[in-house]
mmCIF file of C-alpha atoms and ligand atoms in Angstrom:
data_model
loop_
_atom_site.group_PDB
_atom_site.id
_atom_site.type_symbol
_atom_site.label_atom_id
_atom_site.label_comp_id
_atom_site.label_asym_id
_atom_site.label_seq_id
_atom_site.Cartn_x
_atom_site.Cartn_y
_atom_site.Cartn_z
ATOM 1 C CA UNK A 19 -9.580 84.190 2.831
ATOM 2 C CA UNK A 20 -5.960 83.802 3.928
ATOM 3 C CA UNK A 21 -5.467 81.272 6.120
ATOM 4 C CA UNK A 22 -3.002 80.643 8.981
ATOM 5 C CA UNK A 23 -2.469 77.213 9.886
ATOM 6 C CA UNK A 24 -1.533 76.549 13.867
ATOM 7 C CA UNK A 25 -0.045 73.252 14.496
ATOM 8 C CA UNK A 26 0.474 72.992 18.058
ATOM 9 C CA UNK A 27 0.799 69.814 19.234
ATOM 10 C CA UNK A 28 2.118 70.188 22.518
ATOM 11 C CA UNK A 29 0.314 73.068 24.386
ATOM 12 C CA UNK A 30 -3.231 73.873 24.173
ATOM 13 C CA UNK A 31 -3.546 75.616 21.071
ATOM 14 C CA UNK A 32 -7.080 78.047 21.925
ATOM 15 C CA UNK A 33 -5.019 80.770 23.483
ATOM 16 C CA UNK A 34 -2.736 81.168 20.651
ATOM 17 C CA UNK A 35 -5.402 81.186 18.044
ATOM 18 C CA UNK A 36 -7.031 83.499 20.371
ATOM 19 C CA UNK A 37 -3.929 85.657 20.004
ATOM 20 C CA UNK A 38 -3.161 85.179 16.927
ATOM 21 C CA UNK A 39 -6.570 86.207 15.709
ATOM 22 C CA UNK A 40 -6.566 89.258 17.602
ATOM 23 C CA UNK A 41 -2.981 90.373 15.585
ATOM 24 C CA UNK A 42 -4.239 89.201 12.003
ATOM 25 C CA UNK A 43 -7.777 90.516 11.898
ATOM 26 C CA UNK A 44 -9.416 89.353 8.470
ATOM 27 C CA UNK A 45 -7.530 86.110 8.647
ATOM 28 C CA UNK A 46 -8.939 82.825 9.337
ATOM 29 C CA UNK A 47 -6.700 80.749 12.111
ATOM 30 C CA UNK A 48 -7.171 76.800 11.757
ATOM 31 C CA UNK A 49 -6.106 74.004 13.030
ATOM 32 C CA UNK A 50 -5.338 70.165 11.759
ATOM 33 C CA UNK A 51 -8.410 68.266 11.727
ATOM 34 C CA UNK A 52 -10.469 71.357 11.008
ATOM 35 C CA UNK A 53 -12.106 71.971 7.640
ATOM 36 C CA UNK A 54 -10.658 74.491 5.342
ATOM 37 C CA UNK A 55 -9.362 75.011 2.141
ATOM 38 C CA UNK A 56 -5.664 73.800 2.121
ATOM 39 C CA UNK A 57 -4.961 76.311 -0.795
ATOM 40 C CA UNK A 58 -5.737 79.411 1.456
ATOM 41 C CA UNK A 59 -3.018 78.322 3.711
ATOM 42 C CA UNK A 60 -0.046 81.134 3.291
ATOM 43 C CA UNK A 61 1.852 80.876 6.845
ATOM 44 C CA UNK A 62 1.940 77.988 9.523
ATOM 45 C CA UNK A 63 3.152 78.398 12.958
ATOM 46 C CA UNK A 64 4.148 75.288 15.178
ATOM 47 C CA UNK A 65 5.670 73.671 17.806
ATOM 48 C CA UNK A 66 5.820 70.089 18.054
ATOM 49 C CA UNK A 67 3.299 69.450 15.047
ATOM 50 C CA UNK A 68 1.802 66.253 14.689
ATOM 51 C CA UNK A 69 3.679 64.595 11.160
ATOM 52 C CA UNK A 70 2.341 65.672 8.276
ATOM 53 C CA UNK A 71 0.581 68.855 9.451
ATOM 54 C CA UNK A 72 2.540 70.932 6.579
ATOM 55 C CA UNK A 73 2.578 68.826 3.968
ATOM 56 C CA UNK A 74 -0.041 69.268 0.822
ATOM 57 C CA UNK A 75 -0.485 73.526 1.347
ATOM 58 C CA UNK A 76 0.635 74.123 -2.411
ATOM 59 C CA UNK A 77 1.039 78.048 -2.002
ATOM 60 C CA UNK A 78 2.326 77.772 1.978
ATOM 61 C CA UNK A 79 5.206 81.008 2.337
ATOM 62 C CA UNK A 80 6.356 80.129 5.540
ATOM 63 C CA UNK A 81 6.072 78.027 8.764
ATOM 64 C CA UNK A 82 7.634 79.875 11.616
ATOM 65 C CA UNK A 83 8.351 77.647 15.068
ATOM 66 C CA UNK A 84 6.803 79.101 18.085
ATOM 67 C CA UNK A 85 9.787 78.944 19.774
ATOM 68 C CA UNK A 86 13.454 79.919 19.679
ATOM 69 C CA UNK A 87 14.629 75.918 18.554
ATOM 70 C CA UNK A 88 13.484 74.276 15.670
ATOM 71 C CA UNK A 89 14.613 70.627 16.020
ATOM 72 C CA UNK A 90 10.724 69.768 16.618
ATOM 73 C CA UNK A 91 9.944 70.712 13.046
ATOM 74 C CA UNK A 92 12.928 69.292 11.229
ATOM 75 C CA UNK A 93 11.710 65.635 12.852
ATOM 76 C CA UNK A 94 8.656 66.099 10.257
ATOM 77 C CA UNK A 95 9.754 63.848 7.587
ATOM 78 C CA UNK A 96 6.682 64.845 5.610
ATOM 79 C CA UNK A 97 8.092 68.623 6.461
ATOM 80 C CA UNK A 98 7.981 70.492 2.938
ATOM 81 C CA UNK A 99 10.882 70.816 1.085
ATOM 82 C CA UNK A 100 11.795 74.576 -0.043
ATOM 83 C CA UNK A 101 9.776 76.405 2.466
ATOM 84 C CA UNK A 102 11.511 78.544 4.697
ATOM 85 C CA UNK A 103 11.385 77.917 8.232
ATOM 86 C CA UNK A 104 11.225 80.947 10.575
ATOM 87 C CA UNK A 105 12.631 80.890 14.151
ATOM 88 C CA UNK A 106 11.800 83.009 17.312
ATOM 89 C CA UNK A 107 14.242 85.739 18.424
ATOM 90 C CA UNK A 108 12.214 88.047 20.399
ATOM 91 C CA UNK A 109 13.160 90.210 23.472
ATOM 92 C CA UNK A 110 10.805 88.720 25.767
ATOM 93 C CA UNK A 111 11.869 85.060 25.326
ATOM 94 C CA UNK A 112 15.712 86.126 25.313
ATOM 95 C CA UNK A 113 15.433 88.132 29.195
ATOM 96 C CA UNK A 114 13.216 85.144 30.274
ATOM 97 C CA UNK A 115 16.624 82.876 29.532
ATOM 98 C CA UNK A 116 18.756 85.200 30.826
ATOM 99 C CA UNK A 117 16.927 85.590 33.981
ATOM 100 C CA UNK A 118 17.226 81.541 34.452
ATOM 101 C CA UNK A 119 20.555 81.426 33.950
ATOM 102 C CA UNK A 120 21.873 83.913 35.577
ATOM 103 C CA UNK A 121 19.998 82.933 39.009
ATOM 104 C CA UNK A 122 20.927 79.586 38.446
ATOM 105 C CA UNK A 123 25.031 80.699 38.302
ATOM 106 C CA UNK A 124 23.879 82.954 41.392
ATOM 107 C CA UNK A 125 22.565 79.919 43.640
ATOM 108 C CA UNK A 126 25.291 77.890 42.934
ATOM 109 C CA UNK A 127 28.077 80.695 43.468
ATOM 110 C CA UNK A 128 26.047 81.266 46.826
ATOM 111 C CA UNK A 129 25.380 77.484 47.429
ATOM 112 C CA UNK A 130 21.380 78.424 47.387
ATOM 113 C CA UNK A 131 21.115 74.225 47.387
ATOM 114 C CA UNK A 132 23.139 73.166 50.419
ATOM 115 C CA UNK A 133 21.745 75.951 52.643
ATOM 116 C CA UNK A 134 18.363 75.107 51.609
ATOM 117 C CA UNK A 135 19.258 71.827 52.932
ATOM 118 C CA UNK A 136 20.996 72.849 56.135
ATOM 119 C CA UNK A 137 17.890 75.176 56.963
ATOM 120 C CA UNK A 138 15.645 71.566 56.622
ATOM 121 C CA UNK A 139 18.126 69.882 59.411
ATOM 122 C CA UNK A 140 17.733 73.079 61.842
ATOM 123 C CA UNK A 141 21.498 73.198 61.497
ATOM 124 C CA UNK A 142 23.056 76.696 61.534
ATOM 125 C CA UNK A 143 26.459 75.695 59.584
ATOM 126 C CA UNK A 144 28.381 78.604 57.629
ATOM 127 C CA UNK A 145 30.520 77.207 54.645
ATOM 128 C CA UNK A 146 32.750 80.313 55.309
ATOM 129 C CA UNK A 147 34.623 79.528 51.807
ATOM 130 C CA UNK A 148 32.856 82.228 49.826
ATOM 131 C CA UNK A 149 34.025 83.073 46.399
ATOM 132 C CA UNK A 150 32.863 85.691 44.499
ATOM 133 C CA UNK A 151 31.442 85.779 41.099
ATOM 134 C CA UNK A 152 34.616 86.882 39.559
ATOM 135 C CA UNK A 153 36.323 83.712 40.727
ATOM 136 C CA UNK A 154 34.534 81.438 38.840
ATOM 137 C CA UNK A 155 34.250 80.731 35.304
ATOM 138 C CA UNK A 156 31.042 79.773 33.513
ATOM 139 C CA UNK A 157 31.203 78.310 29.570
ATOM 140 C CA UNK A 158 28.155 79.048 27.454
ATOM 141 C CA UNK A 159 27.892 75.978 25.402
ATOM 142 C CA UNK A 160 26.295 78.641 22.049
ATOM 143 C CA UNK A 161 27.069 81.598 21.625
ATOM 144 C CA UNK A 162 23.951 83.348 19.555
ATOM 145 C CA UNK A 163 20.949 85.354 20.645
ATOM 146 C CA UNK A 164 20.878 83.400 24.005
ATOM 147 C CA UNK A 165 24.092 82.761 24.579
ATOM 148 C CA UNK A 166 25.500 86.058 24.250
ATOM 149 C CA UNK A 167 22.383 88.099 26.231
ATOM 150 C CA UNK A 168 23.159 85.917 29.323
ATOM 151 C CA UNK A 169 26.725 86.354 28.715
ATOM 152 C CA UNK A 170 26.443 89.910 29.015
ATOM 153 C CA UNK A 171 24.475 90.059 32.161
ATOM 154 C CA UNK A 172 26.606 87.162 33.517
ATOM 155 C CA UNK A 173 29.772 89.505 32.668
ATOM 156 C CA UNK A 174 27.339 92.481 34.903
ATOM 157 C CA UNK A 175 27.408 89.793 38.049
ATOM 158 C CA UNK A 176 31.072 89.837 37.606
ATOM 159 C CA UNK A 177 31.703 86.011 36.388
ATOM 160 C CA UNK A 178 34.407 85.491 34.149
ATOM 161 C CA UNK A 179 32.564 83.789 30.957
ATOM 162 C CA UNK A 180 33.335 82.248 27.900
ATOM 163 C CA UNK A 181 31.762 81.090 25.053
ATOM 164 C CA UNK A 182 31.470 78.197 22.279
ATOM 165 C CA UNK A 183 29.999 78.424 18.968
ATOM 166 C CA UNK A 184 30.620 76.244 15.990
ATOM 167 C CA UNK A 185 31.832 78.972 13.695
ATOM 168 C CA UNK A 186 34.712 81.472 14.969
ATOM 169 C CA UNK A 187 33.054 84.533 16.227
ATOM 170 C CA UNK A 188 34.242 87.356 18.449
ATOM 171 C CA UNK A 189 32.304 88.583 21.375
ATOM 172 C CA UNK A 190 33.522 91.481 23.146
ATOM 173 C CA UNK A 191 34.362 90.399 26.876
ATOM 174 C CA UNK A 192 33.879 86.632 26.304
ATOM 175 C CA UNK A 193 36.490 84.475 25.817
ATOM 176 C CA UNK A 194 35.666 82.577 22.592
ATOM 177 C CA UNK A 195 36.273 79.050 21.263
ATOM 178 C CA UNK A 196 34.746 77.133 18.599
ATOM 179 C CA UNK A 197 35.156 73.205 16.727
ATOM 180 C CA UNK A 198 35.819 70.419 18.738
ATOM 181 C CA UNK A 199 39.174 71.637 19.879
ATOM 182 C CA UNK A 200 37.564 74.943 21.123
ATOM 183 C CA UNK A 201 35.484 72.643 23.310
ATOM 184 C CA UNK A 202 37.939 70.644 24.947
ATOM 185 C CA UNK A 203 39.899 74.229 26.367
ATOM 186 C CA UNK A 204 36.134 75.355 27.403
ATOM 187 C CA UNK A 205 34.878 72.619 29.525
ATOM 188 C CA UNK A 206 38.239 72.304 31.112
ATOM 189 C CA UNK A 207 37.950 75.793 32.419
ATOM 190 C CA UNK A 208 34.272 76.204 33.334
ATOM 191 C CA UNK A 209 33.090 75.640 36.607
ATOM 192 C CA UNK A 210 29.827 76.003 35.407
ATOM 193 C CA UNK A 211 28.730 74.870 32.127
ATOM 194 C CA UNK A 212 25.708 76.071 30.754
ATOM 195 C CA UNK A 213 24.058 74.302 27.342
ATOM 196 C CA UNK A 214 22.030 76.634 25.643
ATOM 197 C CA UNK A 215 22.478 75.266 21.896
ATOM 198 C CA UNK A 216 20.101 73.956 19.296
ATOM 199 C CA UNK A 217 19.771 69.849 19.045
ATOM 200 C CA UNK A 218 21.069 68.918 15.612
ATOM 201 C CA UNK A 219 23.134 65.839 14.656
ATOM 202 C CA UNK A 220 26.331 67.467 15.742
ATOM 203 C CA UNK A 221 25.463 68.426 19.252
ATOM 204 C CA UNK A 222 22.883 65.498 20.070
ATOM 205 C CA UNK A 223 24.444 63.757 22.970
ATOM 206 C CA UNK A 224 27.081 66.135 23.258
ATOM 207 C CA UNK A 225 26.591 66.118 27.397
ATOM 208 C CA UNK A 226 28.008 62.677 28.462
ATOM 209 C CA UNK A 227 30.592 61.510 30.576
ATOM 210 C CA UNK A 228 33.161 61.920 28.432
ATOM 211 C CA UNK A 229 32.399 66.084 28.583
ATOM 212 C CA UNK A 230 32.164 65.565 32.085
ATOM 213 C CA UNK A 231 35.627 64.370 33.205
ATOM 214 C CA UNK A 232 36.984 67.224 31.589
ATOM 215 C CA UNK A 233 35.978 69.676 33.718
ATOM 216 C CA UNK A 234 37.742 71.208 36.363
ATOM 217 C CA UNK A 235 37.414 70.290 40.125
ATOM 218 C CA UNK A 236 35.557 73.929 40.277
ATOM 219 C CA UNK A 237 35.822 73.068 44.607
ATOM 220 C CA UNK A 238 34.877 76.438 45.422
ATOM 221 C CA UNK A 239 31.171 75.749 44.763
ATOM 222 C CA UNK A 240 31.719 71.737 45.571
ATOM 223 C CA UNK A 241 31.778 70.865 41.992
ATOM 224 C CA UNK A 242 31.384 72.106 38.619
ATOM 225 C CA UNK A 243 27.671 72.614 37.632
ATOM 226 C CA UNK A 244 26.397 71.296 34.382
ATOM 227 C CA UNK A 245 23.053 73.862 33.331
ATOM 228 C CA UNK A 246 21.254 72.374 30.880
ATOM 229 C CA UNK A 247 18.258 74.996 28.785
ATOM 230 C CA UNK A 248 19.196 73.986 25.173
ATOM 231 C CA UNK A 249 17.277 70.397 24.000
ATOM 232 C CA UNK A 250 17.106 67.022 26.210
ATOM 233 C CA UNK A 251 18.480 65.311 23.713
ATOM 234 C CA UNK A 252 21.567 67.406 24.539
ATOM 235 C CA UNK A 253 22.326 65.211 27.415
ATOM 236 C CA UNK A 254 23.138 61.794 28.273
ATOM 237 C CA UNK A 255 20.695 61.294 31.714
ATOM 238 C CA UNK A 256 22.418 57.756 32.795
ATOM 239 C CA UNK A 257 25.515 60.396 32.252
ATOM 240 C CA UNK A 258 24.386 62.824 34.149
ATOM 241 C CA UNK A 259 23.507 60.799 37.144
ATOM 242 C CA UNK A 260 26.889 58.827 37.541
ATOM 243 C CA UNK A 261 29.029 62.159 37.189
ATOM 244 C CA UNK A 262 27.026 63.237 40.122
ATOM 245 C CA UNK A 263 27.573 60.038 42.071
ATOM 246 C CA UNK A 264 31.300 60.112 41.834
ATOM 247 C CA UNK A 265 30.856 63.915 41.860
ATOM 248 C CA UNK A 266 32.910 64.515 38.960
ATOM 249 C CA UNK A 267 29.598 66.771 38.693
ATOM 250 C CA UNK A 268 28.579 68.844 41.873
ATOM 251 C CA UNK A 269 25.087 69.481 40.712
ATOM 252 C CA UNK A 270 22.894 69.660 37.817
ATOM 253 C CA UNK A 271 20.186 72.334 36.746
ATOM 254 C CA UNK A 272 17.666 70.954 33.933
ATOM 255 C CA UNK A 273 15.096 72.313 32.049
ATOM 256 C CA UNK A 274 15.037 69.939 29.346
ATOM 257 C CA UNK A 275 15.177 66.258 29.343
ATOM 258 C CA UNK A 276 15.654 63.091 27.153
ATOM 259 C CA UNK A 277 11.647 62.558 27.261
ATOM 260 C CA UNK A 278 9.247 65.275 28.420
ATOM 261 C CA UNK A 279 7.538 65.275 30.491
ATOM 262 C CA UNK A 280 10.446 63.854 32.856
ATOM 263 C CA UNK A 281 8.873 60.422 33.659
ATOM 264 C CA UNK A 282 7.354 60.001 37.421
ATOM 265 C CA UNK A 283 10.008 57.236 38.064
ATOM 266 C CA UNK A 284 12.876 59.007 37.085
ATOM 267 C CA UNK A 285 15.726 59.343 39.189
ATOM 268 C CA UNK A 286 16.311 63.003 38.348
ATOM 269 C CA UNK A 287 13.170 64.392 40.625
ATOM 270 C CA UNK A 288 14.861 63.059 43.977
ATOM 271 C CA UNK A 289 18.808 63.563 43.616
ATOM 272 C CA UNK A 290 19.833 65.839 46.248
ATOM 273 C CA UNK A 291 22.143 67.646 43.720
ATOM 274 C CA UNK A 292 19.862 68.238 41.060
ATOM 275 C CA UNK A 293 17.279 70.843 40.353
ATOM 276 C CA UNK A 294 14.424 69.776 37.634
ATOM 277 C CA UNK A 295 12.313 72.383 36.094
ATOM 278 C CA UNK A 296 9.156 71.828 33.324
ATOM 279 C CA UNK A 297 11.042 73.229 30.473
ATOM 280 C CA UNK A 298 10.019 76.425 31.063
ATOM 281 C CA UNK A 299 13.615 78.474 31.472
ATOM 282 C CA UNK A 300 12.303 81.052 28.680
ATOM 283 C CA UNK A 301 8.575 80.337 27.895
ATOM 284 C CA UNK A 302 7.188 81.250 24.431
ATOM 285 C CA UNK A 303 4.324 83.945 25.738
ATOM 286 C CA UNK A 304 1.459 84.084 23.112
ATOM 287 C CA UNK A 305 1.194 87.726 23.120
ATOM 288 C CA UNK A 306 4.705 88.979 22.315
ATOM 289 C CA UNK A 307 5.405 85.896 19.848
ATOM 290 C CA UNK A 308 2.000 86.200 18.251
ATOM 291 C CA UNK A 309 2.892 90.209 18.026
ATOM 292 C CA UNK A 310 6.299 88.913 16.435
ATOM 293 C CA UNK A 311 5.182 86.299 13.530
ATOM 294 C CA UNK A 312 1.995 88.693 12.496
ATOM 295 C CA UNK A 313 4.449 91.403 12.180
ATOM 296 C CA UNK A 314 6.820 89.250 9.862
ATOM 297 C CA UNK A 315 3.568 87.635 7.720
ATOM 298 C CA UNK A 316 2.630 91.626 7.146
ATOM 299 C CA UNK A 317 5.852 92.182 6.215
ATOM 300 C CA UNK A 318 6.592 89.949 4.216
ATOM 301 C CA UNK A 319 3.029 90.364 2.450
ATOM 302 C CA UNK A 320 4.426 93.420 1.336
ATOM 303 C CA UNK A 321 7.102 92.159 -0.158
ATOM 304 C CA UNK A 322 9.964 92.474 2.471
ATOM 305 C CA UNK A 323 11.849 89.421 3.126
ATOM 306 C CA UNK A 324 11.613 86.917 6.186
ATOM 307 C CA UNK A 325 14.278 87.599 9.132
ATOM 308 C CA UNK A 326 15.309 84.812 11.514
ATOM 309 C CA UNK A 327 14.897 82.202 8.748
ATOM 310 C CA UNK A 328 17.034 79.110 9.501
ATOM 311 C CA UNK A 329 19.579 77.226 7.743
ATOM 312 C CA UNK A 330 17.816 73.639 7.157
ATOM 313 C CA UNK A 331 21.429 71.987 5.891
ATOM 314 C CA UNK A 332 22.250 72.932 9.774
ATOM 315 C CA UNK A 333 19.499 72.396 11.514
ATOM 316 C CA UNK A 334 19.247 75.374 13.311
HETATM 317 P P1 LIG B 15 20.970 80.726 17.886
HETATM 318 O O1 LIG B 15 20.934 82.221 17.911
HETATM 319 O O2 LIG B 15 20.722 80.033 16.609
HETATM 320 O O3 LIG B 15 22.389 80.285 18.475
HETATM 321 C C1 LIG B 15 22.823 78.965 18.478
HETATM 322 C C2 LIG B 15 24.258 78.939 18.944
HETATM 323 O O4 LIG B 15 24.680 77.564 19.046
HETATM 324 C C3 LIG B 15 25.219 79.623 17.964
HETATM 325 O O5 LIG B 15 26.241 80.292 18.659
HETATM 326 C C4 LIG B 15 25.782 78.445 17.180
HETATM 327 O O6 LIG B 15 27.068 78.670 16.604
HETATM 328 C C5 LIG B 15 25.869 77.405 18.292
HETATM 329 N N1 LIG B 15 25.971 76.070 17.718
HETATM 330 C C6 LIG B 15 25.084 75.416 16.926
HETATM 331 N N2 LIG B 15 25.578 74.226 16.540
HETATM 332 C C7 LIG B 15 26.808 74.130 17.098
HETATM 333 C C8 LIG B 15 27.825 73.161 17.052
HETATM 334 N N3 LIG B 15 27.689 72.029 16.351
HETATM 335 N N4 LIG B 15 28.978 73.407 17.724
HETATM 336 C C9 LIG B 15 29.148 74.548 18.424
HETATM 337 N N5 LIG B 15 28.202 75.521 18.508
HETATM 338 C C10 LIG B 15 27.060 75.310 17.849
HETATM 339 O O7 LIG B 15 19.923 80.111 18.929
HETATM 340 P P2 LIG B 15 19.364 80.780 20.285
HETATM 341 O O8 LIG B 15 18.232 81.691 19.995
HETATM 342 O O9 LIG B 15 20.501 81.305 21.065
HETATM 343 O O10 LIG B 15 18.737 79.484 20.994
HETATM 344 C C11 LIG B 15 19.558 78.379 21.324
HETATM 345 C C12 LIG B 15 18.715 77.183 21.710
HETATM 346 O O11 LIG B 15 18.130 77.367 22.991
HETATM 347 C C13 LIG B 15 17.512 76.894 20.818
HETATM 348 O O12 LIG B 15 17.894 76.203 19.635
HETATM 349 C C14 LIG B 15 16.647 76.045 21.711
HETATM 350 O O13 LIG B 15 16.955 74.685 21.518
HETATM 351 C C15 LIG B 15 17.035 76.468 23.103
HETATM 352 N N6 LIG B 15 15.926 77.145 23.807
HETATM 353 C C16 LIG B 15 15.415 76.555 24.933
HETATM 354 C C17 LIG B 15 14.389 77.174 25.612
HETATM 355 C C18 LIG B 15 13.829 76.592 26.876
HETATM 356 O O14 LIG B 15 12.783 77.042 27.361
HETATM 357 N N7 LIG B 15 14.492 75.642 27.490
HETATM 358 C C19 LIG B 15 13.844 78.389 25.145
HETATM 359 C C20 LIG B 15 14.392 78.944 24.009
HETATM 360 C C21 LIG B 15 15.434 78.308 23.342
HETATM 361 P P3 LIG B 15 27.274 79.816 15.489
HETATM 362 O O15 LIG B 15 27.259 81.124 16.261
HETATM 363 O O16 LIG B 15 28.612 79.496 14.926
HETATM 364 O O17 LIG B 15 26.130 79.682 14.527
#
């Protein structure tokens, strides 16, 4: 019977075989530690695998990542060689982002944060200086499926937005930049930055304080705002904190952190200027992404070829 291995090591996995049972009727749905015949295995689906999940399935097609980033996989050294690895891109996840972001460059346009705290003092203070959307610049840090949906509904708000990828690429409305000197002229002119690229070994790290002091003053929301949705291992948290004590950063929005979950004693949870959410800016929903791999293991059954596969030498 073919077989559809689910190695899930970070959520519970029952709903998505559940799911993906429901989309691949005939097929048998395991998980590690189960008995089955490893040579029935043709497709795997994951996210954050135990090591060694993959390895040994002789006639495995594909393993496709529950989610939109696959940096969890590629830390599988026992991860077979030669076997593509398919990615999420899926309209569900992608307005789920876009929604996060774009509230996110709302409340700090509008301040959401400091009136929040002035309505906990009982103290009816109007910051007057109001700019509008179209005074302030946000820099998408990636520029694919993400990066360029929230770009387009940041563009609706009226924000001025511009973009970084690592390859040149046009994108109409969007001010584009790419390679390291592309990134210099993009933090420098975003008042809000917003990471929202894969982890690999080029951009591990790639939000420290040396990113930070080259962003603009950005005083017409009291500081630029660093929006992090991409990987924790993105950012530089000891980083993160001191740019907001000498407010070279105004605030901080993160979704995704150098170890999840955030630890209980982490300084993040209580700074005034910084807004912590469970990694959940775009959630993988079992329903549309189980919908979305069955679809590509019937199509590819019949011969058509994988789409969204990724480029391993990359990372991403
Ligand atoms: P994507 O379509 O593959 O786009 C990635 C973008 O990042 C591309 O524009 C790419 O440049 C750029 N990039 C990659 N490496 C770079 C580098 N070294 N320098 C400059 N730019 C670089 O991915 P996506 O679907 O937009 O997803 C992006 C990431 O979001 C995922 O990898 C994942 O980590 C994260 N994510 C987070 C959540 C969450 O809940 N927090 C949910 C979904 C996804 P090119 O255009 O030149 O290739």
């Amino acid at each position: 019977m073919n077989t559809l291995l689910l190695g899930i090591g970070a959520w519970d996995p029952e709903p998505w075989r559940a799911r993906f049972q429901a989309v691949l009727p005939g097929w048998q749905v395991v998980l590690p530690g189960e008995i089955f015949d490893r040579r029935a295995v043709r497709y795997a689906a994951a996210w954050k695998q135990p090591e060694g999940t993959f390895a040994d399935l002789p006639l495995l097609d594909a393993i496709f990542s529950l989610g939109a980033g696959v940096d969890h996989l590629f830390k599988d050294k026992r991860l077979p060689e030669g076997v593509p690895v398919v990615r999420v891109v899926d309209p569900d996840l992608t307005t789920r982002m876009s929604e996060y972001v774009v509230m996110h460059c709302l409340m700090a346009l509008r301040r959401v944060r400091v009136y929040d705290g002035f309505q906990r003092e009982r103290k009816w203070i109007d910051l007057r200086d109001q700019p509008q959307a179209s005074d302030i610049r946000v820099g998408l840090l990636g520029m694919g499926v993400l990066g360029q949906d929230a770009a387009a509904k940041l563009k609706t708000m009226g924000f001025q937005v511009a973009g970084w990828s690592r390859r040149p690429k046009a994108v109409e409305g969007v001010a584009m930049h790419h390679g390291a000197d592309g990134l210099d002229a993009l933090v420098a002119a975003s008042d809000i930055l917003v990471a929202m690229m894969p982890l690999t070994a080029d951009t591990a790290g790639i939000l420290d304080a040396m990113l930070f002091s080259r962003l603009p003053k950005a005083e017409a929301i009291g500081g630029p705002v660093l929006i992090n949705v991409g990987r924790g291992g993105l950012q530089n948290e000891t980083d993160i904190l001191a740019a907001l004590d000498t407010g070279t950063l105004g605030a901080a929005v993160l979704d995704v952190f150098q170890t999840e979950p955030l630890p209980e004693d982490s300084p993040l949870w209580s700074h005034p200027h910084v807004t912590v959410t469970p990694h959940n800016s775009a959630i993988s929903s079992p329903p549309a992404i189980a919908a979305y791999v069955a679809a590509q293991i019937t199509a590819h059954m019949e011969g058509k070829p994988l789409v969204n596969v990724v480029d391993p030498a990359h990372g991403y």
